[in-house]
PDB file of C-alpha atoms in Angstrom:
ATOM      1  CA  UNK L   1       0.000   0.000   0.000  1.00 55.00           C
ATOM      2  CA  UNK L   2       1.406   3.469  -0.886  1.00 61.00           C
ATOM      3  CA  UNK L   3       2.255   5.985   1.793  1.00 59.00           C
ATOM      4  CA  UNK L   4      -0.473   8.634   1.857  1.00 53.00           C
ATOM      5  CA  UNK L   5       0.602  12.101   2.890  1.00 54.00           C
ATOM      6  CA  UNK L   6      -1.742  15.013   3.327  1.00 51.00           C
ATOM      7  CA  UNK L   7      -1.391  18.739   2.894  1.00 44.00           C
ATOM      8  CA  UNK L   8      -4.117  20.971   4.288  1.00 40.00           C
ATOM      9  CA  UNK L   9      -4.646  23.990   2.069  1.00 39.00           C
ATOM     10  CA  UNK L  10      -7.088  26.758   2.892  1.00 36.00           C
ATOM     11  CA  UNK L  11      -8.726  28.148  -0.235  1.00 33.00           C
ATOM     12  CA  UNK L  12      -6.946  31.521  -0.249  1.00 28.00           C
ATOM     13  CA  UNK L  13      -3.505  29.911   0.239  1.00 35.00           C
ATOM     14  CA  UNK L  14      -3.946  26.687  -1.698  1.00 33.00           C
ATOM     15  CA  UNK L  15      -2.295  27.818  -4.918  1.00 31.00           C
ATOM     16  CA  UNK L  16       0.876  28.970  -3.159  1.00 35.00           C
ATOM     17  CA  UNK L  17       1.048  25.834  -1.037  1.00 36.00           C
ATOM     18  CA  UNK L  18       0.421  23.610  -4.021  1.00 34.00           C
ATOM     19  CA  UNK L  19       3.210  25.294  -5.969  1.00 35.00           C
ATOM     20  CA  UNK L  20       5.659  24.964  -3.075  1.00 39.00           C
ATOM     21  CA  UNK L  21       4.728  21.314  -2.718  1.00 39.00           C
ATOM     22  CA  UNK L  22       5.331  20.545  -6.384  1.00 38.00           C
ATOM     23  CA  UNK L  23       8.641  22.399  -6.460  1.00 36.00           C
ATOM     24  CA  UNK L  24       9.962  20.545  -3.435  1.00 37.00           C
ATOM     25  CA  UNK L  25       8.994  17.163  -4.835  1.00 40.00           C
ATOM     26  CA  UNK L  26       9.641  17.544  -8.556  1.00 35.00           C
ATOM     27  CA  UNK L  27      12.941  15.619  -8.257  1.00 33.00           C
ATOM     28  CA  UNK L  28      11.313  12.811  -6.266  1.00 37.00           C
ATOM     29  CA  UNK L  29       8.470  12.604  -8.811  1.00 38.00           C
ATOM     30  CA  UNK L  30       5.904  11.578  -6.247  1.00 40.00           C
ATOM     31  CA  UNK L  31       2.402  11.224  -7.565  1.00 41.00           C
ATOM     32  CA  UNK L  32      -0.122  13.816  -6.482  1.00 36.00           C
ATOM     33  CA  UNK L  33      -3.902  13.529  -6.620  1.00 38.00           C
ATOM     34  CA  UNK L  34      -5.541  16.943  -6.446  1.00 36.00           C
ATOM     35  CA  UNK L  35      -9.012  18.040  -5.317  1.00 42.00           C
ATOM     36  CA  UNK L  36     -11.590  20.276  -6.970  1.00 48.00           C
ATOM     37  CA  UNK L  37     -12.184  22.119  -3.711  1.00 51.00           C
ATOM     38  CA  UNK L  38      -8.722  23.252  -2.681  1.00 51.00           C
ATOM     39  CA  UNK L  39      -7.835  26.333  -4.666  1.00 50.00           C
ATOM     40  CA  UNK L  40     -10.902  25.922  -6.878  1.00 54.00           C
ATOM     41  CA  UNK L  41     -13.647  26.682  -4.369  1.00 50.00           C
ATOM     42  CA  UNK L  42     -15.234  29.774  -5.895  1.00 48.00           C
ATOM     43  CA  UNK L  43     -14.063  31.232  -9.193  1.00 50.00           C
ATOM     44  CA  UNK L  44     -11.499  33.661  -7.788  1.00 49.00           C
ATOM     45  CA  UNK L  45      -7.924  32.459  -7.761  1.00 51.00           C
ATOM     46  CA  UNK L  46      -8.380  29.450 -10.024  1.00 56.00           C
ATOM     47  CA  UNK L  47      -5.867  30.708 -12.533  1.00 55.00           C
ATOM     48  CA  UNK L  48      -3.180  30.560  -9.825  1.00 66.00           C
ATOM     49  CA  UNK L  49      -3.591  26.791  -9.727  1.00 70.00           C
ATOM     50  CA  UNK L  50      -2.732  26.419 -13.413  1.00 71.00           C
ATOM     51  CA  UNK L  51       1.023  26.986 -13.057  1.00 74.00           C
ATOM     52  CA  UNK L  52       1.712  24.092 -10.648  1.00 76.00           C
ATOM     53  CA  UNK L  53      -0.566  21.846 -12.687  1.00 77.00           C
ATOM     54  CA  UNK L  54       1.367  22.691 -15.842  1.00 75.00           C
ATOM     55  CA  UNK L  55       4.552  21.823 -13.991  1.00 75.00           C
ATOM     56  CA  UNK L  56       3.126  18.509 -12.833  1.00 77.00           C
ATOM     57  CA  UNK L  57       1.963  17.736 -16.358  1.00 73.00           C
ATOM     58  CA  UNK L  58       5.364  18.599 -17.831  1.00 73.00           C
ATOM     59  CA  UNK L  59       7.060  16.251 -15.383  1.00 71.00           C
ATOM     60  CA  UNK L  60       4.509  13.566 -16.259  1.00 79.00           C
ATOM     61  CA  UNK L  61       3.432  13.175 -12.662  1.00 83.00           C
ATOM     62  CA  UNK L  62      -0.062  11.654 -12.665  1.00 87.00           C
ATOM     63  CA  UNK L  63      -2.728  13.653 -10.830  1.00 88.00           C
ATOM     64  CA  UNK L  64      -6.486  13.807 -10.592  1.00 90.00           C
ATOM     65  CA  UNK L  65      -9.264  15.926  -9.136  1.00 91.00           C
ATOM     66  CA  UNK L  66     -11.047  14.128  -6.301  1.00 91.00           C
ATOM     67  CA  UNK L  67     -14.233  15.822  -5.132  1.00 90.00           C
ATOM     68  CA  UNK L  68     -17.419  15.005  -3.275  1.00 90.00           C
ATOM     69  CA  UNK L  69     -19.154  17.423  -5.599  1.00 87.00           C
ATOM     70  CA  UNK L  70     -20.759  16.557  -8.882  1.00 91.00           C
ATOM     71  CA  UNK L  71     -24.140  16.729 -10.525  1.00 94.00           C
ATOM     72  CA  UNK L  72     -22.662  16.849 -14.026  1.00 94.00           C
ATOM     73  CA  UNK L  73     -20.953  14.141 -16.106  1.00 95.00           C
ATOM     74  CA  UNK L  74     -17.210  13.842 -15.644  1.00 95.00           C
ATOM     75  CA  UNK L  75     -16.478  14.870 -19.230  1.00 94.00           C
ATOM     76  CA  UNK L  76     -18.307  18.168 -18.704  1.00 94.00           C
ATOM     77  CA  UNK L  77     -16.386  18.892 -15.521  1.00 93.00           C
ATOM     78  CA  UNK L  78     -13.134  18.059 -17.340  1.00 93.00           C
ATOM     79  CA  UNK L  79     -13.988  20.577 -20.069  1.00 93.00           C
ATOM     80  CA  UNK L  80     -14.860  23.177 -17.438  1.00 90.00           C
ATOM     81  CA  UNK L  81     -11.577  22.665 -15.598  1.00 88.00           C
ATOM     82  CA  UNK L  82      -9.598  22.705 -18.837  1.00 88.00           C
ATOM     83  CA  UNK L  83     -11.189  26.014 -19.811  1.00 86.00           C
ATOM     84  CA  UNK L  84     -10.745  27.603 -16.388  1.00 83.00           C
ATOM     85  CA  UNK L  85      -7.165  26.498 -15.843  1.00 82.00           C
ATOM     86  CA  UNK L  86      -5.816  26.430 -19.379  1.00 81.00           C
ATOM     87  CA  UNK L  87      -4.610  22.896 -18.716  1.00 83.00           C
ATOM     88  CA  UNK L  88      -5.800  19.856 -20.637  1.00 86.00           C
ATOM     89  CA  UNK L  89      -7.788  17.751 -18.154  1.00 89.00           C
ATOM     90  CA  UNK L  90      -9.196  14.419 -19.329  1.00 91.00           C
ATOM     91  CA  UNK L  91     -12.429  12.901 -17.961  1.00 94.00           C
ATOM     92  CA  UNK L  92     -10.325  10.107 -16.446  1.00 92.00           C
ATOM     93  CA  UNK L  93      -8.707  12.703 -14.168  1.00 92.00           C
ATOM     94  CA  UNK L  94     -12.037  13.778 -12.678  1.00 94.00           C
ATOM     95  CA  UNK L  95     -13.445  11.637  -9.872  1.00 94.00           C
ATOM     96  CA  UNK L  96     -16.775  12.805  -8.497  1.00 95.00           C
ATOM     97  CA  UNK L  97     -18.477  11.493  -5.407  1.00 94.00           C
ATOM     98  CA  UNK L  98     -20.940   9.697  -7.657  1.00 96.00           C
ATOM     99  CA  UNK L  99     -18.309   8.163  -9.965  1.00 95.00           C
ATOM    100  CA  UNK L 100     -18.443   4.791  -8.097  1.00 94.00           C
ATOM    101  CA  UNK L 101     -22.097   4.483  -9.162  1.00 96.00           C
ATOM    102  CA  UNK L 102     -20.739   3.116 -12.439  1.00 94.00           C
ATOM    103  CA  UNK L 103     -19.999  -0.136 -10.645  1.00 94.00           C
ATOM    104  CA  UNK L 104     -23.714  -0.592  -9.861  1.00 97.00           C
ATOM    105  CA  UNK L 105     -24.957  -0.445 -13.451  1.00 97.00           C
ATOM    106  CA  UNK L 106     -25.272  -4.210 -13.887  1.00 96.00           C
ATOM    107  CA  UNK L 107     -27.390  -4.475 -10.756  1.00 96.00           C
ATOM    108  CA  UNK L 108     -29.862  -1.728 -11.724  1.00 97.00           C
ATOM    109  CA  UNK L 109     -29.370  -1.468 -15.492  1.00 90.00           C
ATOM    110  CA  UNK L 110     -32.981  -2.212 -16.436  1.00 92.00           C
ATOM    111  CA  UNK L 111     -34.664  -1.133 -13.191  1.00 96.00           C
ATOM    112  CA  UNK L 112     -36.443   2.152 -12.582  1.00 97.00           C
ATOM    113  CA  UNK L 113     -34.255   4.362 -10.403  1.00 98.00           C
ATOM    114  CA  UNK L 114     -34.611   7.905  -9.073  1.00 98.00           C
ATOM    115  CA  UNK L 115     -31.666  10.328  -9.150  1.00 98.00           C
ATOM    116  CA  UNK L 116     -31.582  13.173  -6.626  1.00 98.00           C
ATOM    117  CA  UNK L 117     -29.643  16.423  -6.549  1.00 97.00           C
ATOM    118  CA  UNK L 118     -28.707  19.673  -8.238  1.00 96.00           C
ATOM    119  CA  UNK L 119     -27.423  19.867 -11.787  1.00 95.00           C
ATOM    120  CA  UNK L 120     -28.113  16.947 -14.113  1.00 95.00           C
ATOM    121  CA  UNK L 121     -28.488  13.878 -11.870  1.00 97.00           C
ATOM    122  CA  UNK L 122     -30.496  11.860 -14.383  1.00 96.00           C
ATOM    123  CA  UNK L 123     -28.048  12.626 -17.201  1.00 95.00           C
ATOM    124  CA  UNK L 124     -25.140  11.534 -15.007  1.00 96.00           C
ATOM    125  CA  UNK L 125     -26.770   8.183 -14.289  1.00 97.00           C
ATOM    126  CA  UNK L 126     -27.806   7.694 -17.919  1.00 95.00           C
ATOM    127  CA  UNK L 127     -24.219   8.259 -19.076  1.00 95.00           C
ATOM    128  CA  UNK L 128     -23.072   5.583 -16.650  1.00 96.00           C
ATOM    129  CA  UNK L 129     -25.405   3.136 -18.393  1.00 95.00           C
ATOM    130  CA  UNK L 130     -28.585   3.156 -16.287  1.00 96.00           C
ATOM    131  CA  UNK L 131     -31.427   2.807 -18.767  1.00 94.00           C
ATOM    132  CA  UNK L 132     -34.497   3.742 -16.711  1.00 96.00           C
ATOM    133  CA  UNK L 133     -33.735   6.796 -14.640  1.00 96.00           C
ATOM    134  CA  UNK L 134     -35.795   9.810 -13.614  1.00 97.00           C
ATOM    135  CA  UNK L 135     -34.688  12.829 -11.639  1.00 97.00           C
ATOM    136  CA  UNK L 136     -36.651  13.410  -8.460  1.00 97.00           C
ATOM    137  CA  UNK L 137     -37.971  16.588 -10.107  1.00 95.00           C
ATOM    138  CA  UNK L 138     -39.517  14.634 -12.964  1.00 95.00           C
ATOM    139  CA  UNK L 139     -40.622  11.718 -10.804  1.00 96.00           C
ATOM    140  CA  UNK L 140     -42.457  13.851  -8.240  1.00 95.00           C
ATOM    141  CA  UNK L 141     -44.143  15.920 -10.966  1.00 93.00           C
ATOM    142  CA  UNK L 142     -46.199  12.869 -11.976  1.00 93.00           C
ATOM    143  CA  UNK L 143     -47.798  12.538  -8.532  1.00 93.00           C
ATOM    144  CA  UNK L 144     -50.437  15.158  -7.885  1.00 90.00           C
ATOM    145  CA  UNK L 145     -50.151  16.786  -4.457  1.00 92.00           C
ATOM    146  CA  UNK L 146     -47.245  14.587  -3.346  1.00 96.00           C
ATOM    147  CA  UNK L 147     -45.694  17.877  -2.229  1.00 94.00           C
ATOM    148  CA  UNK L 148     -48.397  19.771  -0.286  1.00 93.00           C
ATOM    149  CA  UNK L 149     -46.230  22.894  -0.108  1.00 92.00           C
ATOM    150  CA  UNK L 150     -45.708  23.171  -3.864  1.00 90.00           C
ATOM    151  CA  UNK L 151     -48.406  25.878  -4.306  1.00 89.00           C
ATOM    152  CA  UNK L 152     -46.515  28.128  -1.898  1.00 90.00           C
ATOM    153  CA  UNK L 153     -43.190  27.905  -3.703  1.00 89.00           C
ATOM    154  CA  UNK L 154     -42.137  30.729  -5.973  1.00 82.00           C
ATOM    155  CA  UNK L 155     -40.021  28.488  -8.155  1.00 72.00           C
ATOM    156  CA  UNK L 156     -40.746  25.500 -10.334  1.00 66.00           C
ATOM    157  CA  UNK L 157     -38.368  22.639 -11.041  1.00 56.00           C
ATOM    158  CA  UNK L 158     -38.630  19.947 -13.651  1.00 51.00           C
ATOM    159  CA  UNK L 159     -41.710  21.508 -15.228  1.00 43.00           C
ATOM    160  CA  UNK L 160     -40.789  23.538 -18.324  1.00 43.00           C
ATOM    161  CA  UNK L 161     -43.701  25.307 -19.966  1.00 42.00           C
ATOM    162  CA  UNK L 162     -43.906  23.502 -23.284  1.00 40.00           C
ATOM    163  CA  UNK L 163     -46.254  21.130 -25.088  1.00 43.00           C
ATOM    164  CA  UNK L 164     -43.671  18.367 -25.240  1.00 45.00           C
ATOM    165  CA  UNK L 165     -43.371  18.321 -21.466  1.00 40.00           C
ATOM    166  CA  UNK L 166     -47.138  18.359 -20.967  1.00 39.00           C
ATOM    167  CA  UNK L 167     -47.440  15.428 -23.370  1.00 43.00           C
ATOM    168  CA  UNK L 168     -44.749  13.564 -21.443  1.00 48.00           C
ATOM    169  CA  UNK L 169     -46.466  14.390 -18.151  1.00 47.00           C
ATOM    170  CA  UNK L 170     -49.711  12.935 -19.473  1.00 45.00           C
ATOM    171  CA  UNK L 171     -47.792   9.884 -20.678  1.00 54.00           C
ATOM    172  CA  UNK L 172     -44.684   9.361 -18.484  1.00 61.00           C
ATOM    173  CA  UNK L 173     -41.754   7.555 -20.148  1.00 76.00           C
ATOM    174  CA  UNK L 174     -42.128   4.845 -17.506  1.00 83.00           C
ATOM    175  CA  UNK L 175     -45.230   3.606 -15.699  1.00 90.00           C
ATOM    176  CA  UNK L 176     -44.432   5.365 -12.439  1.00 92.00           C
ATOM    177  CA  UNK L 177     -47.859   4.469 -11.057  1.00 92.00           C
ATOM    178  CA  UNK L 178     -47.294   0.727 -11.386  1.00 93.00           C
ATOM    179  CA  UNK L 179     -43.543   0.192 -11.661  1.00 95.00           C
ATOM    180  CA  UNK L 180     -41.671   0.242  -8.389  1.00 97.00           C
ATOM    181  CA  UNK L 181     -38.546   2.297  -7.898  1.00 98.00           C
ATOM    182  CA  UNK L 182     -35.769  -0.245  -7.366  1.00 98.00           C
ATOM    183  CA  UNK L 183     -33.049   2.170  -6.279  1.00 98.00           C
ATOM    184  CA  UNK L 184     -32.522   5.750  -5.109  1.00 99.00           C
ATOM    185  CA  UNK L 185     -29.244   7.535  -5.876  1.00 99.00           C
ATOM    186  CA  UNK L 186     -28.406  10.880  -4.293  1.00 98.00           C
ATOM    187  CA  UNK L 187     -26.039  12.204  -6.948  1.00 98.00           C
ATOM    188  CA  UNK L 188     -25.430  15.722  -5.641  1.00 97.00           C
ATOM    189  CA  UNK L 189     -26.708  18.117  -2.988  1.00 96.00           C
ATOM    190  CA  UNK L 190     -30.535  18.173  -3.006  1.00 97.00           C
ATOM    191  CA  UNK L 191     -32.100  21.530  -3.810  1.00 95.00           C
ATOM    192  CA  UNK L 192     -35.637  21.294  -2.415  1.00 96.00           C
ATOM    193  CA  UNK L 193     -35.028  19.578   0.917  1.00 97.00           C
ATOM    194  CA  UNK L 194     -38.661  19.692   2.062  1.00 97.00           C
ATOM    195  CA  UNK L 195     -40.047  18.031  -1.044  1.00 97.00           C
ATOM    196  CA  UNK L 196     -37.174  15.600  -1.432  1.00 98.00           C
ATOM    197  CA  UNK L 197     -37.404  14.399   2.179  1.00 98.00           C
ATOM    198  CA  UNK L 198     -41.128  13.800   1.721  1.00 98.00           C
ATOM    199  CA  UNK L 199     -40.856  12.028  -1.628  1.00 98.00           C
ATOM    200  CA  UNK L 200     -37.923   9.877  -0.539  1.00 99.00           C
ATOM    201  CA  UNK L 201     -39.767   8.828   2.604  1.00 98.00           C
ATOM    202  CA  UNK L 202     -42.695   7.865   0.352  1.00 98.00           C
ATOM    203  CA  UNK L 203     -40.504   5.841  -2.005  1.00 98.00           C
ATOM    204  CA  UNK L 204     -38.441   4.166   0.699  1.00 98.00           C
ATOM    205  CA  UNK L 205     -41.386   3.350   2.985  1.00 98.00           C
ATOM    206  CA  UNK L 206     -43.628   1.798   0.342  1.00 97.00           C
ATOM    207  CA  UNK L 207     -41.234  -0.483  -1.463  1.00 97.00           C
ATOM    208  CA  UNK L 208     -40.787   2.026  -4.271  1.00 97.00           C
ATOM    209  CA  UNK L 209     -44.429   2.859  -5.010  1.00 96.00           C
ATOM    210  CA  UNK L 210     -45.621   6.078  -3.294  1.00 97.00           C
ATOM    211  CA  UNK L 211     -49.200   6.121  -2.085  1.00 92.00           C
ATOM    212  CA  UNK L 212     -49.327   2.384  -1.430  1.00 91.00           C
ATOM    213  CA  UNK L 213     -48.883   0.368   1.741  1.00 91.00           C
ATOM    214  CA  UNK L 214     -45.640  -0.336   3.532  1.00 93.00           C
ATOM    215  CA  UNK L 215     -43.023  -2.337   1.651  1.00 94.00           C
ATOM    216  CA  UNK L 216     -39.378  -3.342   1.717  1.00 96.00           C
ATOM    217  CA  UNK L 217     -37.028  -0.409   1.380  1.00 98.00           C
ATOM    218  CA  UNK L 218     -35.271  -0.067  -1.988  1.00 98.00           C
ATOM    219  CA  UNK L 219     -31.477   0.400  -1.849  1.00 98.00           C
ATOM    220  CA  UNK L 220     -30.398   3.965  -1.097  1.00 99.00           C
ATOM    221  CA  UNK L 221     -27.023   5.446  -2.049  1.00 98.00           C
ATOM    222  CA  UNK L 222     -25.336   8.740  -1.194  1.00 98.00           C
ATOM    223  CA  UNK L 223     -22.422  10.025  -3.249  1.00 97.00           C
ATOM    224  CA  UNK L 224     -20.976  11.844  -0.226  1.00 94.00           C
ATOM    225  CA  UNK L 225     -21.482  12.168   3.504  1.00 92.00           C
ATOM    226  CA  UNK L 226     -19.766  15.411   4.452  1.00 89.00           C
ATOM    227  CA  UNK L 227     -21.740  17.267   7.103  1.00 92.00           C
ATOM    228  CA  UNK L 228     -20.410  20.662   6.055  1.00 90.00           C
ATOM    229  CA  UNK L 229     -18.336  22.137   3.243  1.00 86.00           C
ATOM    230  CA  UNK L 230     -16.715  25.457   2.487  1.00 83.00           C
ATOM    231  CA  UNK L 231     -18.464  27.546  -0.162  1.00 85.00           C
ATOM    232  CA  UNK L 232     -18.364  31.262  -0.974  1.00 88.00           C
ATOM    233  CA  UNK L 233     -20.069  32.192   2.307  1.00 94.00           C
ATOM    234  CA  UNK L 234     -17.613  32.873   5.178  1.00 94.00           C
ATOM    235  CA  UNK L 235     -18.840  29.980   7.333  1.00 94.00           C
ATOM    236  CA  UNK L 236     -19.339  26.395   6.194  1.00 91.00           C
ATOM    237  CA  UNK L 237     -22.594  25.269   4.586  1.00 94.00           C
ATOM    238  CA  UNK L 238     -24.593  22.099   5.283  1.00 96.00           C
ATOM    239  CA  UNK L 239     -23.664  19.258   2.950  1.00 94.00           C
ATOM    240  CA  UNK L 240     -25.104  15.945   1.841  1.00 96.00           C
ATOM    241  CA  UNK L 241     -24.301  14.380   5.192  1.00 95.00           C
ATOM    242  CA  UNK L 242     -26.694  16.821   6.843  1.00 97.00           C
ATOM    243  CA  UNK L 243     -29.409  15.856   4.367  1.00 98.00           C
ATOM    244  CA  UNK L 244     -28.746  12.179   5.096  1.00 98.00           C
ATOM    245  CA  UNK L 245     -29.079  12.807   8.844  1.00 98.00           C
ATOM    246  CA  UNK L 246     -32.389  14.608   8.303  1.00 99.00           C
ATOM    247  CA  UNK L 247     -33.756  11.825   6.092  1.00 99.00           C
ATOM    248  CA  UNK L 248     -32.600   9.096   8.457  1.00 99.00           C
ATOM    249  CA  UNK L 249     -34.082  10.826  11.497  1.00 98.00           C
ATOM    250  CA  UNK L 250     -37.477  11.345   9.863  1.00 98.00           C
ATOM    251  CA  UNK L 251     -37.600   7.888   8.278  1.00 98.00           C
ATOM    252  CA  UNK L 252     -36.772   6.157  11.561  1.00 98.00           C
ATOM    253  CA  UNK L 253     -39.495   8.109  13.343  1.00 98.00           C
ATOM    254  CA  UNK L 254     -42.249   7.032  10.947  1.00 96.00           C
ATOM    255  CA  UNK L 255     -41.098   3.463  10.267  1.00 96.00           C
ATOM    256  CA  UNK L 256     -40.450   0.447  12.454  1.00 94.00           C
ATOM    257  CA  UNK L 257     -37.340  -0.590  10.509  1.00 96.00           C
ATOM    258  CA  UNK L 258     -34.294   1.744  10.509  1.00 98.00           C
ATOM    259  CA  UNK L 259     -33.150   3.321   7.258  1.00 98.00           C
ATOM    260  CA  UNK L 260     -30.490   1.402   5.356  1.00 98.00           C
ATOM    261  CA  UNK L 261     -28.074   3.238   3.093  1.00 98.00           C
ATOM    262  CA  UNK L 262     -24.616   3.197   1.537  1.00 97.00           C
ATOM    263  CA  UNK L 263     -22.433   6.310   1.467  1.00 95.00           C
ATOM    264  CA  UNK L 264     -19.532   6.974  -0.867  1.00 93.00           C
ATOM    265  CA  UNK L 265     -17.309  10.015  -1.106  1.00 88.00           C
ATOM    266  CA  UNK L 266     -14.606  11.317   1.193  1.00 87.00           C
ATOM    267  CA  UNK L 267     -13.681  10.460   3.952  1.00 85.00           C
ATOM    268  CA  UNK L 268     -14.584   6.874   2.996  1.00 87.00           C
ATOM    269  CA  UNK L 269     -11.247   4.997   2.642  1.00 86.00           C
ATOM    270  CA  UNK L 270     -12.635   3.305  -0.479  1.00 88.00           C
ATOM    271  CA  UNK L 271     -12.505   6.641  -2.291  1.00 88.00           C
ATOM    272  CA  UNK L 272      -8.775   7.068  -1.750  1.00 88.00           C
ATOM    273  CA  UNK L 273      -7.950   3.473  -2.630  1.00 87.00           C
ATOM    274  CA  UNK L 274     -10.007   3.873  -5.793  1.00 88.00           C
ATOM    275  CA  UNK L 275      -8.119   7.090  -6.596  1.00 88.00           C
ATOM    276  CA  UNK L 276      -4.827   5.197  -6.350  1.00 87.00           C
ATOM    277  CA  UNK L 277      -6.137   2.611  -8.817  1.00 88.00           C
ATOM    278  CA  UNK L 278      -7.185   5.354 -11.215  1.00 90.00           C
ATOM    279  CA  UNK L 279      -3.748   6.967 -10.964  1.00 89.00           C
ATOM    280  CA  UNK L 280      -2.197   3.657 -11.984  1.00 87.00           C
ATOM    281  CA  UNK L 281      -4.433   3.574 -15.057  1.00 87.00           C
ATOM    282  CA  UNK L 282      -3.406   7.136 -15.878  1.00 87.00           C
ATOM    283  CA  UNK L 283       0.240   6.046 -15.762  1.00 84.00           C
ATOM    284  CA  UNK L 284      -0.519   3.286 -18.254  1.00 83.00           C
ATOM    285  CA  UNK L 285      -2.016   5.878 -20.613  1.00 81.00           C
ATOM    286  CA  UNK L 286       0.942   8.231 -20.118  1.00 76.00           C
ATOM    287  CA  UNK L 287       3.498   5.550 -21.039  1.00 72.00           C
ATOM    288  CA  UNK L 288       1.739   3.338 -23.604  1.00 71.00           C
ATOM    289  CA  UNK L 289       4.898   2.256 -25.454  1.00 69.00           C
ATOM    290  CA  UNK L 290       7.792   2.937 -23.090  1.00 59.00           C
ATOM    291  CA  UNK L 291       7.754  -0.448 -21.360  1.00 56.00           C
ATOM    292  CA  UNK L 292       5.764  -3.663 -21.356  1.00 51.00           C
ATOM    293  CA  UNK L 293       2.187  -3.061 -20.307  1.00 52.00           C
ATOM    294  CA  UNK L 294       2.311  -5.676 -17.564  1.00 54.00           C
ATOM    295  CA  UNK L 295       5.243  -3.874 -15.908  1.00 52.00           C
ATOM    296  CA  UNK L 296       3.301  -0.598 -15.854  1.00 51.00           C
ATOM    297  CA  UNK L 297       0.245  -2.396 -14.541  1.00 52.00           C
ATOM    298  CA  UNK L 298       2.253  -3.743 -11.608  1.00 53.00           C
ATOM    299  CA  UNK L 299       3.573  -0.285 -10.738  1.00 57.00           C
ATOM    300  CA  UNK L 300       3.026   0.799  -7.135  1.00 67.00           C
ATOM    301  CA  UNK L 301       3.380   4.378  -5.920  1.00 75.00           C
ATOM    302  CA  UNK L 302       5.695   4.852  -2.962  1.00 78.00           C
ATOM    303  CA  UNK L 303       3.923   8.060  -1.943  1.00 83.00           C
ATOM    304  CA  UNK L 304       0.634   9.704  -2.856  1.00 85.00           C
ATOM    305  CA  UNK L 305       0.002  13.302  -1.819  1.00 83.00           C
ATOM    306  CA  UNK L 306      -3.483  14.560  -1.013  1.00 82.00           C
ATOM    307  CA  UNK L 307      -4.138  18.315  -1.141  1.00 82.00           C
ATOM    308  CA  UNK L 308      -7.421  19.244   0.508  1.00 80.00           C
ATOM    309  CA  UNK L 309      -9.308  22.199   1.962  1.00 76.00           C
ATOM    310  CA  UNK L 310     -11.514  20.310   4.431  1.00 77.00           C
ATOM    311  CA  UNK L 311      -9.628  18.571   7.260  1.00 80.00           C
ATOM    312  CA  UNK L 312     -12.761  16.761   8.446  1.00 79.00           C
ATOM    313  CA  UNK L 313     -13.214  15.127   5.052  1.00 82.00           C
ATOM    314  CA  UNK L 314      -9.954  15.247   3.090  1.00 82.00           C
ATOM    315  CA  UNK L 315      -7.362  14.822   5.810  1.00 80.00           C
ATOM    316  CA  UNK L 316      -9.488  12.522   7.958  1.00 81.00           C
ATOM    317  CA  UNK L 317     -10.026  10.277   4.945  1.00 81.00           C
ATOM    318  CA  UNK L 318      -6.317  10.025   4.209  1.00 81.00           C
ATOM    319  CA  UNK L 319      -5.566   9.162   7.826  1.00 81.00           C
ATOM    320  CA  UNK L 320      -8.080   6.311   7.655  1.00 79.00           C
ATOM    321  CA  UNK L 321      -6.289   4.821   4.664  1.00 77.00           C
ATOM    322  CA  UNK L 322      -2.868   4.796   6.313  1.00 69.00           C
TER     323      UNK L 322
END
């Protein structure tokens, strides 16, 4: 197992610290996975991160962006990072909290699943290979009055004003009134907590068919479990872990059987071990002809550096892997 070392980097100092780190280790050529949060939280200062990344790329030191965030396909995030930093970032170098969902495609490939969160949760799951997926926005829109507070909301989600949508609403792509939801995937931070907590309790309590009697709980997955995260606001904001706590507390109060779930994302040790495996694959792509493929495949990193801006998630996760 490689030696994991961590470097805590507050957002306003992350670029300088990252550059110092790369300069001190360029001769040792130690492999460095990067994070989307440190130095990239907020749009200010992102350009400062480009110089050390260019240096790392020139030295052919494999690196990746490891983030609990997401809500968009990895190839879109790679294009965004490439544009912002002026550095060519491939989709393989972007690891979102929901990236491990790919490994669950065979289990749920032809089952109806619901994707939750901001951005494009359904598109993310569809790109992974899930064939029958609806966002919670679309799914809840087919059930009249499932959200009793909807009339009091000044915004509308998942309900564009067009004839095509109205036709689809009259004839959903899947028989949501008869077909049970077989899995729920929280892809990114939920937007409408009140509605989502209600709808998820309905799905999870009824065996995947809201409005019916009690049933076995469908599998539930979270792409992250961080209680708080640093955003543009001076103090930390509630993250997906807070939403999970709220859902679990409510579900356990109204059901006899406790909520069952699986959480991915940092600080889960699996995430860091998976990142090491991805780095090895990146090395194989960087040196396709320089040595026999089996020798590259057997390569083990002596040291992997983790640069993070959240000690509770980034640094704590690395310490668990050691």
